[in-house]
C-alpha cells in the first residue's frame, strides 16, 4: 500500500474521466490530520484544474469514510496553536473552492470531521453500512468544520440538535430519510454506483454542470429573489454555448450529444 495519505486515481473510460480520491489512513479509521488534509487539498486543486477530469469522488475504506479530525494530534493543542495556525480554515476549506462536482462515497463511519467533510461534498452516496454522527460533544468540544451549520441545512434543527447534543450516530436509512444522503446502495456496490454517477456527470457539458453546482450552492447563501435572478442569468448565459446548440440539436435528431465543454 502506498504511503500517500490520499490515493489519486483516474477511473472510467469516457473522454473526461473520474478523479477517484481515497483517504488512506485505514488503521486510524482515516482520522483527518493536517498532513492528510494538505494532501487532499492539493489533490482537489489539481483535479479541478485538469481538463481531462469531469467529476471527483472522495471515498474512504470499507470500515470508515473518516472517523473525524485526528484526536491524538488535537489532544495537545492549545488555543494559540489552533488560532494562529487557523486550524480547519487553513486546509479543510479547499473543498469549498472546487468548481467541479464532488461526490462523497461513504461506507462505515463518517463521524465528526468525517461527517463534515462528506457534507462539504456536493452529494453523498451511502453504503448501507454507513454511520453518520457529530460526536465531538463527547470529547469536550463541538463540531468545528461546519457540522453545526451544514447539518441543520440538510436535516433540520431537531435532528441536528439531537445529533450534536447527544453525539449519537445515525445509520444510512435514517440519513436518507432525513435528506443527508442522496441514495443508499449495498456496501459491495458502493464503488460501482459512485463511479456510474460520476461517469454520467463526466459525459455532460462541463460548463452547464459547473453552473448548476454554482446555482444550487447559491441557494444556501442568497435570498430567494437574488437566488432566482442568479439562476436566470446563468440559464440565459448557457444559450451562448456550443453545447446548448449541440444538446438540443441532438435531442431533436434523436442522437447522442457530443459535448465539447465549450
Ligand atoms: N482520531 C484519532 N484516532 C482515531 C480516531 C480519531 N478521530 N478515530 C479512531 N481512531 C483510531 C483509534 O484510536 C484506534 O487506534 P489504535 O488502533 O491505535 O488504538 C483506531 O483508530 C481504531 O479505532 P477503534 O479501536 O476505536 O475502533 P472501534 O471500531 O472500536 O470504534 C469508532 C470506532 C466508534 C469510530 C471510534 O474509533 C471513535 O469513537 N472514534 C472517534 C470519533 C470521534 O470522536 N470523532 C470526532 C473527532 S473531533 C472532530 O472531528 C472535530 C471537528 O469537528 C473538526
PDB file of C-alpha atoms and ligand atoms in Angstrom:
ATOM      1  CA  UNK A   1       0.000   0.000   0.000  1.00  0.00           C
ATOM      2  CA  UNK A   2       1.257   3.497  -0.866  1.00  0.00           C
ATOM      3  CA  UNK A   3       2.480   5.882   1.866  1.00  0.00           C
ATOM      4  CA  UNK A   4       0.314   8.645   0.447  1.00  0.00           C
ATOM      5  CA  UNK A   5      -2.473   9.715   2.760  1.00  0.00           C
ATOM      6  CA  UNK A   6      -4.708  10.324  -0.248  1.00  0.00           C
ATOM      7  CA  UNK A   7      -4.575   7.915  -3.182  1.00  0.00           C
ATOM      8  CA  UNK A   8      -5.302   9.585  -6.505  1.00  0.00           C
ATOM      9  CA  UNK A   9      -6.535   7.557  -9.478  1.00  0.00           C
ATOM     10  CA  UNK A  10      -8.407   8.226 -12.662  1.00  0.00           C
ATOM     11  CA  UNK A  11     -11.314   5.883 -13.360  1.00  0.00           C
ATOM     12  CA  UNK A  12     -13.916   5.418 -16.072  1.00  0.00           C
ATOM     13  CA  UNK A  13     -13.421   5.277 -19.805  1.00  0.00           C
ATOM     14  CA  UNK A  14     -15.106   8.397 -21.111  1.00  0.00           C
ATOM     15  CA  UNK A  15     -13.291  11.286 -22.778  1.00  0.00           C
ATOM     16  CA  UNK A  16     -13.351  13.094 -19.421  1.00  0.00           C
ATOM     17  CA  UNK A  17     -12.565  10.797 -16.550  1.00  0.00           C
ATOM     18  CA  UNK A  18     -13.395  10.498 -12.870  1.00  0.00           C
ATOM     19  CA  UNK A  19     -10.796  11.569 -10.313  1.00  0.00           C
ATOM     20  CA  UNK A  20     -11.020   8.963  -7.568  1.00  0.00           C
ATOM     21  CA  UNK A  21      -9.553  10.153  -4.258  1.00  0.00           C
ATOM     22  CA  UNK A  22      -9.233   7.577  -1.471  1.00  0.00           C
ATOM     23  CA  UNK A  23      -8.442   8.679   2.093  1.00  0.00           C
ATOM     24  CA  UNK A  24      -5.670   6.338   3.149  1.00  0.00           C
ATOM     25  CA  UNK A  25      -5.088   6.056   6.907  1.00  0.00           C
ATOM     26  CA  UNK A  26      -7.096   2.868   7.332  1.00  0.00           C
ATOM     27  CA  UNK A  27      -5.533   1.828  10.668  1.00  0.00           C
ATOM     28  CA  UNK A  28      -6.626   5.154  12.195  1.00  0.00           C
ATOM     29  CA  UNK A  29     -10.062   4.908  10.502  1.00  0.00           C
ATOM     30  CA  UNK A  30      -8.939   7.754   8.236  1.00  0.00           C
ATOM     31  CA  UNK A  31      -8.663  10.218  11.129  1.00  0.00           C
ATOM     32  CA  UNK A  32      -8.075  13.547   9.437  1.00  0.00           C
ATOM     33  CA  UNK A  33      -4.766  15.138  10.383  1.00  0.00           C
ATOM     34  CA  UNK A  34      -3.079  18.189   8.878  1.00  0.00           C
ATOM     35  CA  UNK A  35      -0.895  16.155   6.505  1.00  0.00           C
ATOM     36  CA  UNK A  36      -3.913  14.294   5.119  1.00  0.00           C
ATOM     37  CA  UNK A  37      -5.933  17.482   4.685  1.00  0.00           C
ATOM     38  CA  UNK A  38      -2.957  19.147   2.944  1.00  0.00           C
ATOM     39  CA  UNK A  39      -2.749  16.207   0.524  1.00  0.00           C
ATOM     40  CA  UNK A  40      -6.493  16.196  -0.024  1.00  0.00           C
ATOM     41  CA  UNK A  41      -6.477  19.937  -0.730  1.00  0.00           C
ATOM     42  CA  UNK A  42      -3.610  19.578  -3.213  1.00  0.00           C
ATOM     43  CA  UNK A  43      -5.348  16.665  -4.980  1.00  0.00           C
ATOM     44  CA  UNK A  44      -8.647  18.562  -5.172  1.00  0.00           C
ATOM     45  CA  UNK A  45      -6.935  21.618  -6.657  1.00  0.00           C
ATOM     46  CA  UNK A  46      -5.034  19.510  -9.206  1.00  0.00           C
ATOM     47  CA  UNK A  47      -8.096  17.523 -10.295  1.00  0.00           C
ATOM     48  CA  UNK A  48     -10.239  20.659 -10.504  1.00  0.00           C
ATOM     49  CA  UNK A  49      -7.655  22.203 -12.846  1.00  0.00           C
ATOM     50  CA  UNK A  50      -7.307  19.078 -15.018  1.00  0.00           C
ATOM     51  CA  UNK A  51      -9.311  19.411 -18.264  1.00  0.00           C
ATOM     52  CA  UNK A  52      -9.406  15.626 -18.553  1.00  0.00           C
ATOM     53  CA  UNK A  53     -11.401  15.284 -15.313  1.00  0.00           C
ATOM     54  CA  UNK A  54     -15.179  15.827 -15.219  1.00  0.00           C
ATOM     55  CA  UNK A  55     -16.088  14.766 -11.690  1.00  0.00           C
ATOM     56  CA  UNK A  56     -14.331  13.931  -8.419  1.00  0.00           C
ATOM     57  CA  UNK A  57     -15.194  11.151  -5.962  1.00  0.00           C
ATOM     58  CA  UNK A  58     -13.891  11.211  -2.385  1.00  0.00           C
ATOM     59  CA  UNK A  59     -14.075   7.926  -0.525  1.00  0.00           C
ATOM     60  CA  UNK A  60     -12.542   6.024   2.384  1.00  0.00           C
ATOM     61  CA  UNK A  61     -12.275   2.386   3.394  1.00  0.00           C
ATOM     62  CA  UNK A  62     -14.990  -0.237   3.967  1.00  0.00           C
ATOM     63  CA  UNK A  63     -14.840   0.462   7.698  1.00  0.00           C
ATOM     64  CA  UNK A  64     -14.566   4.243   7.680  1.00  0.00           C
ATOM     65  CA  UNK A  65     -15.013   7.176   5.370  1.00  0.00           C
ATOM     66  CA  UNK A  66     -13.328   9.118   8.180  1.00  0.00           C
ATOM     67  CA  UNK A  67     -13.799   8.887  11.964  1.00  0.00           C
ATOM     68  CA  UNK A  68     -13.160  12.604  12.446  1.00  0.00           C
ATOM     69  CA  UNK A  69     -10.338  15.025  12.995  1.00  0.00           C
ATOM     70  CA  UNK A  70      -7.283  13.299  14.475  1.00  0.00           C
ATOM     71  CA  UNK A  71      -7.820  13.315  18.241  1.00  0.00           C
ATOM     72  CA  UNK A  72      -4.238  12.260  19.011  1.00  0.00           C
ATOM     73  CA  UNK A  73      -2.960  15.340  17.155  1.00  0.00           C
ATOM     74  CA  UNK A  74      -5.564  17.680  18.666  1.00  0.00           C
ATOM     75  CA  UNK A  75      -5.186  16.474  22.246  1.00  0.00           C
ATOM     76  CA  UNK A  76      -2.059  18.597  22.787  1.00  0.00           C
ATOM     77  CA  UNK A  77      -3.236  21.742  21.015  1.00  0.00           C
ATOM     78  CA  UNK A  78      -3.626  24.979  22.976  1.00  0.00           C
ATOM     79  CA  UNK A  79      -5.827  27.875  21.927  1.00  0.00           C
ATOM     80  CA  UNK A  80      -2.916  29.804  20.376  1.00  0.00           C
ATOM     81  CA  UNK A  81      -1.877  26.765  18.318  1.00  0.00           C
ATOM     82  CA  UNK A  82      -5.247  26.447  16.661  1.00  0.00           C
ATOM     83  CA  UNK A  83      -5.950  30.157  16.424  1.00  0.00           C
ATOM     84  CA  UNK A  84      -2.612  31.250  14.966  1.00  0.00           C
ATOM     85  CA  UNK A  85      -2.404  28.327  12.538  1.00  0.00           C
ATOM     86  CA  UNK A  86      -6.043  28.825  11.558  1.00  0.00           C
ATOM     87  CA  UNK A  87      -6.846  25.183  12.269  1.00  0.00           C
ATOM     88  CA  UNK A  88      -9.546  23.825   9.904  1.00  0.00           C
ATOM     89  CA  UNK A  89      -9.911  27.007   7.820  1.00  0.00           C
ATOM     90  CA  UNK A  90      -6.337  26.760   6.539  1.00  0.00           C
ATOM     91  CA  UNK A  91      -6.612  23.444   4.732  1.00  0.00           C
ATOM     92  CA  UNK A  92     -10.107  21.964   5.109  1.00  0.00           C
ATOM     93  CA  UNK A  93     -11.926  24.635   3.177  1.00  0.00           C
ATOM     94  CA  UNK A  94     -10.226  23.960  -0.160  1.00  0.00           C
ATOM     95  CA  UNK A  95     -13.278  21.818  -0.868  1.00  0.00           C
ATOM     96  CA  UNK A  96     -15.442  24.954  -0.969  1.00  0.00           C
ATOM     97  CA  UNK A  97     -13.492  26.385  -3.901  1.00  0.00           C
ATOM     98  CA  UNK A  98     -13.710  23.270  -6.112  1.00  0.00           C
ATOM     99  CA  UNK A  99     -15.865  24.044  -9.154  1.00  0.00           C
ATOM    100  CA  UNK A 100     -16.320  20.524 -10.493  1.00  0.00           C
ATOM    101  CA  UNK A 101     -18.816  18.207  -8.790  1.00  0.00           C
ATOM    102  CA  UNK A 102     -17.507  16.244  -5.819  1.00  0.00           C
ATOM    103  CA  UNK A 103     -19.328  13.095  -4.697  1.00  0.00           C
ATOM    104  CA  UNK A 104     -18.704  11.584  -1.262  1.00  0.00           C
ATOM    105  CA  UNK A 105     -18.917   7.780  -1.401  1.00  0.00           C
ATOM    106  CA  UNK A 106     -19.343   6.816   2.244  1.00  0.00           C
ATOM    107  CA  UNK A 107     -19.033   3.374   3.814  1.00  0.00           C
ATOM    108  CA  UNK A 108     -18.683   2.804   7.552  1.00  0.00           C
ATOM    109  CA  UNK A 109     -18.035   5.667   9.950  1.00  0.00           C
ATOM    110  CA  UNK A 110     -18.394   9.299   8.887  1.00  0.00           C
ATOM    111  CA  UNK A 111     -18.029  10.995  12.244  1.00  0.00           C
ATOM    112  CA  UNK A 112     -17.133  14.492  13.388  1.00  0.00           C
ATOM    113  CA  UNK A 113     -14.852  15.996  10.761  1.00  0.00           C
ATOM    114  CA  UNK A 114     -15.573  12.945   8.581  1.00  0.00           C
ATOM    115  CA  UNK A 115     -19.285  13.736   8.513  1.00  0.00           C
ATOM    116  CA  UNK A 116     -18.402  17.393   7.951  1.00  0.00           C
ATOM    117  CA  UNK A 117     -16.075  16.510   5.067  1.00  0.00           C
ATOM    118  CA  UNK A 118     -18.821  14.394   3.464  1.00  0.00           C
ATOM    119  CA  UNK A 119     -21.251  17.308   3.848  1.00  0.00           C
ATOM    120  CA  UNK A 120     -18.780  19.665   2.129  1.00  0.00           C
ATOM    121  CA  UNK A 121     -19.037  17.449  -0.955  1.00  0.00           C
ATOM    122  CA  UNK A 122     -21.888  18.105  -3.385  1.00  0.00           C
ATOM    123  CA  UNK A 123     -23.800  14.952  -2.561  1.00  0.00           C
ATOM    124  CA  UNK A 124     -23.361  11.796  -0.558  1.00  0.00           C
ATOM    125  CA  UNK A 125     -23.886   8.254  -1.802  1.00  0.00           C
ATOM    126  CA  UNK A 126     -24.004   5.996   1.244  1.00  0.00           C
ATOM    127  CA  UNK A 127     -23.318   2.295   1.577  1.00  0.00           C
ATOM    128  CA  UNK A 128     -25.859   0.527   3.773  1.00  0.00           C
ATOM    129  CA  UNK A 129     -23.004   0.212   6.297  1.00  0.00           C
ATOM    130  CA  UNK A 130     -22.607   3.995   6.665  1.00  0.00           C
ATOM    131  CA  UNK A 131     -22.891   5.642  10.088  1.00  0.00           C
ATOM    132  CA  UNK A 132     -23.014   9.405  10.449  1.00  0.00           C
ATOM    133  CA  UNK A 133     -22.506  11.445  13.581  1.00  0.00           C
ATOM    134  CA  UNK A 134     -21.138  14.572  15.235  1.00  0.00           C
ATOM    135  CA  UNK A 135     -19.782  13.067  18.475  1.00  0.00           C
ATOM    136  CA  UNK A 136     -17.428  15.960  19.343  1.00  0.00           C
ATOM    137  CA  UNK A 137     -19.501  16.825  22.438  1.00  0.00           C
ATOM    138  CA  UNK A 138     -18.318  13.549  23.981  1.00  0.00           C
ATOM    139  CA  UNK A 139     -14.699  14.738  23.975  1.00  0.00           C
ATOM    140  CA  UNK A 140     -15.356  18.202  25.348  1.00  0.00           C
ATOM    141  CA  UNK A 141     -15.547  20.170  22.105  1.00  0.00           C
ATOM    142  CA  UNK A 142     -18.126  20.952  19.415  1.00  0.00           C
ATOM    143  CA  UNK A 143     -18.091  20.376  15.632  1.00  0.00           C
ATOM    144  CA  UNK A 144     -15.520  22.690  14.082  1.00  0.00           C
ATOM    145  CA  UNK A 145     -15.692  22.078  10.339  1.00  0.00           C
ATOM    146  CA  UNK A 146     -19.229  23.172   9.640  1.00  0.00           C
ATOM    147  CA  UNK A 147     -21.296  20.497  11.409  1.00  0.00           C
ATOM    148  CA  UNK A 148     -23.497  22.932  13.319  1.00  0.00           C
ATOM    149  CA  UNK A 149     -24.187  24.854  10.098  1.00  0.00           C
ATOM    150  CA  UNK A 150     -24.419  22.283   7.305  1.00  0.00           C
ATOM    151  CA  UNK A 151     -26.211  19.525   9.223  1.00  0.00           C
ATOM    152  CA  UNK A 152     -29.275  21.687  10.045  1.00  0.00           C
ATOM    153  CA  UNK A 153     -29.452  22.772   6.420  1.00  0.00           C
ATOM    154  CA  UNK A 154     -29.583  19.092   5.451  1.00  0.00           C
ATOM    155  CA  UNK A 155     -31.692  17.516   8.202  1.00  0.00           C
ATOM    156  CA  UNK A 156     -33.326  20.397  10.111  1.00  0.00           C
ATOM    157  CA  UNK A 157     -32.900  21.751  13.629  1.00  0.00           C
ATOM    158  CA  UNK A 158     -34.403  18.990  15.762  1.00  0.00           C
ATOM    159  CA  UNK A 159     -32.352  16.124  14.359  1.00  0.00           C
ATOM    160  CA  UNK A 160     -29.210  18.275  14.307  1.00  0.00           C
ATOM    161  CA  UNK A 161     -29.648  19.208  17.972  1.00  0.00           C
ATOM    162  CA  UNK A 162     -30.206  15.525  18.771  1.00  0.00           C
ATOM    163  CA  UNK A 163     -27.022  14.520  16.906  1.00  0.00           C
ATOM    164  CA  UNK A 164     -24.818  17.372  18.142  1.00  0.00           C
ATOM    165  CA  UNK A 165     -26.005  17.385  21.768  1.00  0.00           C
ATOM    166  CA  UNK A 166     -26.093  13.620  22.363  1.00  0.00           C
ATOM    167  CA  UNK A 167     -23.324  12.618  19.960  1.00  0.00           C
ATOM    168  CA  UNK A 168     -25.352   9.626  18.763  1.00  0.00           C
ATOM    169  CA  UNK A 169     -24.851   8.121  15.314  1.00  0.00           C
ATOM    170  CA  UNK A 170     -27.467   7.698  12.611  1.00  0.00           C
ATOM    171  CA  UNK A 171     -27.469   4.798  10.210  1.00  0.00           C
ATOM    172  CA  UNK A 172     -27.739   5.053   6.442  1.00  0.00           C
ATOM    173  CA  UNK A 173     -31.523   4.550   6.400  1.00  0.00           C
ATOM    174  CA  UNK A 174     -32.078   7.400   8.868  1.00  0.00           C
ATOM    175  CA  UNK A 175     -29.619   9.595   6.966  1.00  0.00           C
ATOM    176  CA  UNK A 176     -31.512   9.026   3.725  1.00  0.00           C
ATOM    177  CA  UNK A 177     -34.916   9.645   5.348  1.00  0.00           C
ATOM    178  CA  UNK A 178     -33.554  12.879   6.799  1.00  0.00           C
ATOM    179  CA  UNK A 179     -32.115  14.089   3.486  1.00  0.00           C
ATOM    180  CA  UNK A 180     -28.430  13.899   4.416  1.00  0.00           C
ATOM    181  CA  UNK A 181     -27.612  11.368   1.693  1.00  0.00           C
ATOM    182  CA  UNK A 182     -28.940  11.190  -1.832  1.00  0.00           C
ATOM    183  CA  UNK A 183     -29.117   7.393  -2.045  1.00  0.00           C
ATOM    184  CA  UNK A 184     -28.158   4.172  -0.274  1.00  0.00           C
ATOM    185  CA  UNK A 185     -26.525   1.272  -2.075  1.00  0.00           C
ATOM    186  CA  UNK A 186     -25.352  -2.153  -0.878  1.00  0.00           C
ATOM    187  CA  UNK A 187     -21.836  -1.823   0.544  1.00  0.00           C
ATOM    188  CA  UNK A 188     -20.342  -4.082  -2.118  1.00  0.00           C
ATOM    189  CA  UNK A 189     -21.872  -1.849  -4.852  1.00  0.00           C
ATOM    190  CA  UNK A 190     -20.672   1.481  -3.428  1.00  0.00           C
ATOM    191  CA  UNK A 191     -17.681   1.943  -5.726  1.00  0.00           C
ATOM    192  CA  UNK A 192     -19.568   0.843  -8.849  1.00  0.00           C
ATOM    193  CA  UNK A 193     -22.573   3.058  -8.114  1.00  0.00           C
ATOM    194  CA  UNK A 194     -20.464   6.106  -7.248  1.00  0.00           C
ATOM    195  CA  UNK A 195     -18.387   5.590 -10.384  1.00  0.00           C
ATOM    196  CA  UNK A 196     -21.524   5.269 -12.524  1.00  0.00           C
ATOM    197  CA  UNK A 197     -22.925   8.520 -11.093  1.00  0.00           C
ATOM    198  CA  UNK A 198     -19.609  10.301 -11.631  1.00  0.00           C
ATOM    199  CA  UNK A 199     -19.251   8.971 -15.190  1.00  0.00           C
ATOM    200  CA  UNK A 200     -22.778  10.127 -16.005  1.00  0.00           C
ATOM    201  CA  UNK A 201     -21.745  13.631 -14.888  1.00  0.00           C
ATOM    202  CA  UNK A 202     -18.482  13.448 -16.885  1.00  0.00           C
ATOM    203  CA  UNK A 203     -20.498  12.773 -20.061  1.00  0.00           C
ATOM    204  CA  UNK A 204     -22.452  16.049 -19.694  1.00  0.00           C
ATOM    205  CA  UNK A 205     -21.415  19.535 -20.750  1.00  0.00           C
ATOM    206  CA  UNK A 206     -18.800  20.750 -18.235  1.00  0.00           C
ATOM    207  CA  UNK A 207     -19.903  24.406 -18.207  1.00  0.00           C
ATOM    208  CA  UNK A 208     -23.560  23.549 -17.532  1.00  0.00           C
ATOM    209  CA  UNK A 209     -22.516  21.147 -14.770  1.00  0.00           C
ATOM    210  CA  UNK A 210     -20.367  23.841 -13.112  1.00  0.00           C
ATOM    211  CA  UNK A 211     -23.106  26.444 -13.407  1.00  0.00           C
ATOM    212  CA  UNK A 212     -25.717  24.056 -11.986  1.00  0.00           C
ATOM    213  CA  UNK A 213     -23.439  23.464  -8.991  1.00  0.00           C
ATOM    214  CA  UNK A 214     -22.902  27.203  -8.531  1.00  0.00           C
ATOM    215  CA  UNK A 215     -26.641  27.857  -8.624  1.00  0.00           C
ATOM    216  CA  UNK A 216     -27.559  25.198  -6.091  1.00  0.00           C
ATOM    217  CA  UNK A 217     -24.806  26.430  -3.765  1.00  0.00           C
ATOM    218  CA  UNK A 218     -26.076  29.998  -4.174  1.00  0.00           C
ATOM    219  CA  UNK A 219     -29.419  28.886  -2.711  1.00  0.00           C
ATOM    220  CA  UNK A 220     -27.672  28.451   0.650  1.00  0.00           C
ATOM    221  CA  UNK A 221     -26.249  31.987   0.604  1.00  0.00           C
ATOM    222  CA  UNK A 222     -28.818  34.206  -1.112  1.00  0.00           C
ATOM    223  CA  UNK A 223     -32.456  35.159  -0.521  1.00  0.00           C
ATOM    224  CA  UNK A 224     -34.990  33.668  -2.949  1.00  0.00           C
ATOM    225  CA  UNK A 225     -35.209  36.666  -5.320  1.00  0.00           C
ATOM    226  CA  UNK A 226     -31.430  37.016  -5.604  1.00  0.00           C
ATOM    227  CA  UNK A 227     -31.009  33.267  -5.986  1.00  0.00           C
ATOM    228  CA  UNK A 228     -33.634  33.122  -8.721  1.00  0.00           C
ATOM    229  CA  UNK A 229     -32.009  36.038 -10.553  1.00  0.00           C
ATOM    230  CA  UNK A 230     -28.617  34.336 -10.296  1.00  0.00           C
ATOM    231  CA  UNK A 231     -30.081  31.138 -11.740  1.00  0.00           C
ATOM    232  CA  UNK A 232     -31.928  33.001 -14.505  1.00  0.00           C
ATOM    233  CA  UNK A 233     -28.814  34.858 -15.652  1.00  0.00           C
ATOM    234  CA  UNK A 234     -26.677  31.706 -15.733  1.00  0.00           C
ATOM    235  CA  UNK A 235     -29.510  29.916 -17.562  1.00  0.00           C
ATOM    236  CA  UNK A 236     -29.535  32.760 -20.104  1.00  0.00           C
ATOM    237  CA  UNK A 237     -25.750  32.630 -20.456  1.00  0.00           C
ATOM    238  CA  UNK A 238     -25.816  28.945 -21.434  1.00  0.00           C
ATOM    239  CA  UNK A 239     -27.545  29.956 -24.681  1.00  0.00           C
ATOM    240  CA  UNK A 240     -24.156  31.376 -25.679  1.00  0.00           C
ATOM    241  CA  UNK A 241     -22.525  27.924 -25.562  1.00  0.00           C
ATOM    242  CA  UNK A 242     -21.893  25.441 -28.346  1.00  0.00           C
ATOM    243  CA  UNK A 243     -23.027  22.686 -26.001  1.00  0.00           C
ATOM    244  CA  UNK A 244     -26.548  24.149 -25.718  1.00  0.00           C
ATOM    245  CA  UNK A 245     -26.860  24.009 -29.516  1.00  0.00           C
ATOM    246  CA  UNK A 246     -25.419  20.504 -29.598  1.00  0.00           C
ATOM    247  CA  UNK A 247     -27.567  19.227 -26.718  1.00  0.00           C
ATOM    248  CA  UNK A 248     -30.811  20.489 -28.195  1.00  0.00           C
ATOM    249  CA  UNK A 249     -29.947  19.535 -31.791  1.00  0.00           C
ATOM    250  CA  UNK A 250     -29.035  16.024 -30.645  1.00  0.00           C
ATOM    251  CA  UNK A 251     -32.304  15.686 -28.732  1.00  0.00           C
ATOM    252  CA  UNK A 252     -34.336  16.734 -31.765  1.00  0.00           C
ATOM    253  CA  UNK A 253     -32.329  14.468 -34.093  1.00  0.00           C
ATOM    254  CA  UNK A 254     -32.749  11.578 -31.614  1.00  0.00           C
ATOM    255  CA  UNK A 255     -28.986  11.057 -31.361  1.00  0.00           C
ATOM    256  CA  UNK A 256     -26.472  11.119 -28.514  1.00  0.00           C
ATOM    257  CA  UNK A 257     -24.984  14.590 -27.905  1.00  0.00           C
ATOM    258  CA  UNK A 258     -21.287  15.102 -28.343  1.00  0.00           C
ATOM    259  CA  UNK A 259     -20.410  17.875 -25.919  1.00  0.00           C
ATOM    260  CA  UNK A 260     -17.253  19.954 -26.365  1.00  0.00           C
ATOM    261  CA  UNK A 261     -17.321  21.676 -22.981  1.00  0.00           C
ATOM    262  CA  UNK A 262     -17.492  24.983 -24.718  1.00  0.00           C
TER     263      UNK A 262
HETATM  264  N1  LIG B   1      -8.660  10.409  15.802  1.00  0.00           N
HETATM  265  C1  LIG B   1      -7.579   9.651  16.008  1.00  0.00           C
HETATM  266  N2  LIG B   1      -7.595   8.298  16.017  1.00  0.00           N
HETATM  267  C2  LIG B   1      -8.776   7.704  15.808  1.00  0.00           C
HETATM  268  C3  LIG B   1      -9.954   8.431  15.575  1.00  0.00           C
HETATM  269  C4  LIG B   1      -9.870   9.853  15.580  1.00  0.00           C
HETATM  270  N3  LIG B   1     -10.931  10.650  15.320  1.00  0.00           N
HETATM  271  N4  LIG B   1     -10.976   7.563  15.412  1.00  0.00           N
HETATM  272  C5  LIG B   1     -10.442   6.331  15.517  1.00  0.00           C
HETATM  273  N5  LIG B   1      -9.113   6.413  15.762  1.00  0.00           N
HETATM  274  C6  LIG B   1      -8.167   5.316  15.947  1.00  0.00           C
HETATM  275  C7  LIG B   1      -8.341   4.676  17.327  1.00  0.00           C
HETATM  276  O1  LIG B   1      -7.655   5.419  18.308  1.00  0.00           O
HETATM  277  C8  LIG B   1      -7.727   3.305  17.093  1.00  0.00           C
HETATM  278  O2  LIG B   1      -6.329   3.448  17.117  1.00  0.00           O
HETATM  279  P1  LIG B   1      -5.430   2.271  17.826  1.00  0.00           P
HETATM  280  O3  LIG B   1      -5.673   1.046  16.991  1.00  0.00           O
HETATM  281  O4  LIG B   1      -4.020   2.806  17.719  1.00  0.00           O
HETATM  282  O5  LIG B   1      -5.942   2.118  19.221  1.00  0.00           O
HETATM  283  C9  LIG B   1      -8.118   3.012  15.644  1.00  0.00           C
HETATM  284  O6  LIG B   1      -8.442   4.265  15.038  1.00  0.00           O
HETATM  285  C10 LIG B   1      -9.330   2.119  15.537  1.00  0.00           C
HETATM  286  O7  LIG B   1     -10.368   2.703  16.313  1.00  0.00           O
HETATM  287  P2  LIG B   1     -11.178   1.913  17.461  1.00  0.00           P
HETATM  288  O8  LIG B   1     -10.341   0.835  18.055  1.00  0.00           O
HETATM  289  O9  LIG B   1     -11.755   2.923  18.385  1.00  0.00           O
HETATM  290  O10 LIG B   1     -12.331   1.239  16.555  1.00  0.00           O
HETATM  291  P3  LIG B   1     -13.804   0.851  17.014  1.00  0.00           P
HETATM  292  O11 LIG B   1     -14.373   0.088  15.853  1.00  0.00           O
HETATM  293  O12 LIG B   1     -13.809   0.209  18.349  1.00  0.00           O
HETATM  294  O13 LIG B   1     -14.596   2.250  17.153  1.00  0.00           O
HETATM  295  C11 LIG B   1     -15.246   4.475  16.454  1.00  0.00           C
HETATM  296  C12 LIG B   1     -14.793   3.057  16.024  1.00  0.00           C
HETATM  297  C13 LIG B   1     -16.637   4.388  17.086  1.00  0.00           C
HETATM  298  C14 LIG B   1     -15.309   5.303  15.182  1.00  0.00           C
HETATM  299  C15 LIG B   1     -14.241   5.057  17.462  1.00  0.00           C
HETATM  300  O14 LIG B   1     -12.928   4.910  16.952  1.00  0.00           O
HETATM  301  C16 LIG B   1     -14.458   6.512  17.765  1.00  0.00           C
HETATM  302  O15 LIG B   1     -15.353   6.846  18.529  1.00  0.00           O
HETATM  303  N6  LIG B   1     -13.627   7.410  17.169  1.00  0.00           N
HETATM  304  C17 LIG B   1     -13.647   8.830  17.444  1.00  0.00           C
HETATM  305  C18 LIG B   1     -14.827   9.510  16.794  1.00  0.00           C
HETATM  306  C19 LIG B   1     -14.843  10.976  17.135  1.00  0.00           C
HETATM  307  O16 LIG B   1     -14.944  11.377  18.278  1.00  0.00           O
HETATM  308  N7  LIG B   1     -14.749  11.829  16.096  1.00  0.00           N
HETATM  309  C20 LIG B   1     -14.760  13.255  16.263  1.00  0.00           C
HETATM  310  C21 LIG B   1     -13.363  13.792  16.338  1.00  0.00           C
HETATM  311  S1  LIG B   1     -13.305  15.528  16.723  1.00  0.00           S
HETATM  312  C22 LIG B   1     -13.595  16.334  15.243  1.00  0.00           C
HETATM  313  O17 LIG B   1     -13.804  15.733  14.222  1.00  0.00           O
HETATM  314  C23 LIG B   1     -13.549  17.855  15.308  1.00  0.00           C
HETATM  315  C24 LIG B   1     -14.097  18.546  14.108  1.00  0.00           C
HETATM  316  O18 LIG B   1     -15.279  18.764  14.005  1.00  0.00           O
HETATM  317  C25 LIG B   1     -13.213  19.025  13.043  1.00  0.00           C
END
